[in-house]
Short mmCIF file of C-alpha atoms in Angstrom, two decimals:
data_model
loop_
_atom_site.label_atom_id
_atom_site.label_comp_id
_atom_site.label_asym_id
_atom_site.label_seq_id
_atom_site.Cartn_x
_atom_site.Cartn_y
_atom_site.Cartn_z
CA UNK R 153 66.32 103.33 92.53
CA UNK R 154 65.26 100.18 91.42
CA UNK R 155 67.18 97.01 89.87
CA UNK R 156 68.15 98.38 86.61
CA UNK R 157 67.17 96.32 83.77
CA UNK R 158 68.63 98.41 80.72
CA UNK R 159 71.95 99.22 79.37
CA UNK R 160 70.55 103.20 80.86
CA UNK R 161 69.68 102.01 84.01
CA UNK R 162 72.64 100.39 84.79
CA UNK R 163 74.59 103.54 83.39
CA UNK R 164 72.71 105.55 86.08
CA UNK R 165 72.13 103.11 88.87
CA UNK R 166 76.33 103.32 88.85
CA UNK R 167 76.65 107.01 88.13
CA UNK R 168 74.17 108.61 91.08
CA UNK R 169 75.85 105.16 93.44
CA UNK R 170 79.07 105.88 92.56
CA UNK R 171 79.01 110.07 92.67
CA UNK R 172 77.35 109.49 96.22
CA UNK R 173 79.74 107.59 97.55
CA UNK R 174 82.94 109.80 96.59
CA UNK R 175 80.66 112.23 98.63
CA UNK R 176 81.19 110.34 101.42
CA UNK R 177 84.90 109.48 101.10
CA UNK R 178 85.26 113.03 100.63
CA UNK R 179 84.33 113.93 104.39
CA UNK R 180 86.71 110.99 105.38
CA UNK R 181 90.11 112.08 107.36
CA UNK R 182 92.89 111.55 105.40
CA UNK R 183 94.47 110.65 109.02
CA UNK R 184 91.38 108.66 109.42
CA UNK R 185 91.76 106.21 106.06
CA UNK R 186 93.54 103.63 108.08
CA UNK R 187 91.85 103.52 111.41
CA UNK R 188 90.06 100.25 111.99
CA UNK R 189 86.92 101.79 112.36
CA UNK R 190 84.20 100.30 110.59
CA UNK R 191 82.52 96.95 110.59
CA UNK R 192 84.87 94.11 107.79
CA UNK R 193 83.29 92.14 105.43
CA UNK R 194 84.34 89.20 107.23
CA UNK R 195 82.07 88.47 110.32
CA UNK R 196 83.65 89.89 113.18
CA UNK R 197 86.27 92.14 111.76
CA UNK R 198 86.77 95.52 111.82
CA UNK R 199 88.49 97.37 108.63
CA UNK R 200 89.45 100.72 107.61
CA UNK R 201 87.80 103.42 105.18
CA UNK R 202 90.85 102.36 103.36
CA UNK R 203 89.53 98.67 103.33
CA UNK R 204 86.84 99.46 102.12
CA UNK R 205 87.58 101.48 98.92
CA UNK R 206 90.36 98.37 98.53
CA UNK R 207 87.38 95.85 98.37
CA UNK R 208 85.40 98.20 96.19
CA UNK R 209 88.43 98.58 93.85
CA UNK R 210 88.67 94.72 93.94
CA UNK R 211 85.58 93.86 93.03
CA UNK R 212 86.16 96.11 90.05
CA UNK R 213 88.83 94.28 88.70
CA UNK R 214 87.23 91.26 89.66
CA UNK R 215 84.07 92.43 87.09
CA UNK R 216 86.73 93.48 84.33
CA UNK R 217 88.94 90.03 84.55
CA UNK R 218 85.58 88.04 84.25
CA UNK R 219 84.99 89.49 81.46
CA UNK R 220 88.48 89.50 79.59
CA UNK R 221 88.87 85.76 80.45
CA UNK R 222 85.63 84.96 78.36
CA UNK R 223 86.42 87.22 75.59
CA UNK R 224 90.21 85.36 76.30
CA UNK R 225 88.38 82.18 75.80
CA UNK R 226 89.35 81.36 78.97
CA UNK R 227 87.03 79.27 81.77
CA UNK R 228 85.19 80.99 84.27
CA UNK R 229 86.83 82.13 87.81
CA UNK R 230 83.82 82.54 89.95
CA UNK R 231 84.02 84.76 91.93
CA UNK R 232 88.08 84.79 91.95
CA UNK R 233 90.32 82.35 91.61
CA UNK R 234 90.65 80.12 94.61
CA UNK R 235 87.72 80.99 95.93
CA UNK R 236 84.10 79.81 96.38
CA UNK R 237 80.57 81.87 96.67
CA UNK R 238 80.67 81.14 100.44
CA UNK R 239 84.08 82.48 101.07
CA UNK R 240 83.66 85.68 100.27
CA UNK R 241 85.36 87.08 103.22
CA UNK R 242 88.18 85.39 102.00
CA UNK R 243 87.77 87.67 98.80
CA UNK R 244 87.76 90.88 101.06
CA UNK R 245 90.67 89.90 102.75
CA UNK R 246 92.79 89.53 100.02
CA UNK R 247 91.90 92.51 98.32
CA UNK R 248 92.68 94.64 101.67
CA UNK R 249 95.66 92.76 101.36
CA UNK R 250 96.65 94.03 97.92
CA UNK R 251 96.32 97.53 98.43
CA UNK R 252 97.67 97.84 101.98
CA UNK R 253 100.62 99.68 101.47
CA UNK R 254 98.41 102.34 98.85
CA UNK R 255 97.98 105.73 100.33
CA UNK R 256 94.54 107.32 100.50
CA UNK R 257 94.79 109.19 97.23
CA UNK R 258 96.07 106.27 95.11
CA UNK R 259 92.84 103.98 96.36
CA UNK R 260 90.33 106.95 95.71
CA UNK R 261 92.20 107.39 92.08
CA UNK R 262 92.09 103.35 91.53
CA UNK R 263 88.26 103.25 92.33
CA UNK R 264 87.85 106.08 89.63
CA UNK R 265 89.69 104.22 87.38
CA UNK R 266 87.87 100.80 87.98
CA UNK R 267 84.67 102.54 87.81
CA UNK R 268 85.55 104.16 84.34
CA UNK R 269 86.50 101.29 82.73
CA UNK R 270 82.85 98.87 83.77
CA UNK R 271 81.15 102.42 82.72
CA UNK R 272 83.37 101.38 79.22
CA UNK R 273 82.51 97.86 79.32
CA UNK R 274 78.65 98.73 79.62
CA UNK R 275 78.82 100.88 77.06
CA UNK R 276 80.11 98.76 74.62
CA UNK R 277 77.54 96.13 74.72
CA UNK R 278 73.90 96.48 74.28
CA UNK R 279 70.40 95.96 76.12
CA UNK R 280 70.37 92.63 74.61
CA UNK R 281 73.47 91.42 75.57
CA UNK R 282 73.50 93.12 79.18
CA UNK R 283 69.78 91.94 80.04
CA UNK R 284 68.72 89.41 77.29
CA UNK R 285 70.32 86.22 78.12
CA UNK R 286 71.42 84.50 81.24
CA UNK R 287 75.54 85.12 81.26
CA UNK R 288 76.30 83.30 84.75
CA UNK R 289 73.59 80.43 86.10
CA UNK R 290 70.38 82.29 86.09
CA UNK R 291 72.26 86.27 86.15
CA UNK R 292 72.46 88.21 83.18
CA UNK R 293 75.97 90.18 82.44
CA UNK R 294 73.96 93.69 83.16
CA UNK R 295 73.09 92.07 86.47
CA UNK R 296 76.21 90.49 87.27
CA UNK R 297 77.86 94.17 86.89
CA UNK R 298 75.38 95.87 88.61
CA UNK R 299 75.43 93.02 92.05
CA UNK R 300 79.54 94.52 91.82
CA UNK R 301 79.33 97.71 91.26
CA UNK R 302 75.95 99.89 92.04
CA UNK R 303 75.08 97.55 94.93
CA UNK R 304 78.18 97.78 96.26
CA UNK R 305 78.86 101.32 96.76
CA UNK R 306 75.27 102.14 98.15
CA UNK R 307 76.15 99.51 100.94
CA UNK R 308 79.62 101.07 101.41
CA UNK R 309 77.64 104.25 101.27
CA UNK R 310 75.56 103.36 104.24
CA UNK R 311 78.75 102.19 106.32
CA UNK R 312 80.98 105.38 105.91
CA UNK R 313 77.46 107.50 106.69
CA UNK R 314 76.91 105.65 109.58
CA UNK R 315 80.84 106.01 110.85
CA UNK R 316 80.40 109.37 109.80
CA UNK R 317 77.45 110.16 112.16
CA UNK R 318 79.06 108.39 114.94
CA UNK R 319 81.95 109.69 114.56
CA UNK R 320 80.67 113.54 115.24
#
């Protein structure tokens, strides 16, 4: 699939991404969620399964608070607070950070969640507004979502497959 470039696209570049990947967590170990197995997001780390749906459920809430500070009124946090383009290992760490005490279930539930509520956000704006103006430098807001969400979970996607095959 394509960059999507409509309010539909996105919709379904985030769907088939998204329904993929909880394929793929589904064949993950529960006793296996914490293993430092896979490759980090930091150069040279290694993180867990677990990690990874942390960073995925990060990024979500990252999406949704960019949004509610501008509807807030409220200046821009690119990409988080304290944090710069070029640090976004940084990012990763601190989300593994927030969510590593929550069990296997509770991350798989949160990612659900997070994903529900950009499918909400989508839906409540139109083509124009998603792909008709530039919302951050040269992105548009459909853009922006889809670089955090669809693009995302194929790449996490690929990583658990890969750990997957090598693993049997």
């Amino acid at each position: 699939m394509g960059v999507p470039s409509s309010k539909v696209e996105l919709l379904e570049a985030i769907e088939s991404s998204f329904c993929k990947l909880q394929k793929e967590f589904d064949r993950v170990p529960v006793e296996a969620a914490r293993n430092q197995v896979l490759p980090g997001h930091n150069k040279g780390t290694i993180m867990s399964p677990a990690d990874l749906l942390a960073y995925l459920v990060g990024w979500g809430n990252q999406v949704m608070a960019w949004h509610q500070r501008r509807e807030a009124g409220l200046s821009d946090e690119f990409p988080a607070a304290g944090i710069k383009w070029n640090e976004l290992g940084l990012l990763a760490e601190r989300y593994y950070a927030e969510h590593d005490t929550d069990s296997w279930a509770s991350l798989r539930s949160q990612l659900v969640s997070s994903k529900e509520c950009i499918i909400d956000l989508v839906k409540s704006h139109s083509d124009r507004e998603l792909y008709g103006t530039s919302w951050y430098g040269k992105w548009t807001k459909g853009r922006m979502i889809s670089l955090n969400t669809s693009s995302p979970y194929a790449n996490a996607r690929g990583r658990l497959r890969a750990w997957l095959r090598d693993k049997n």
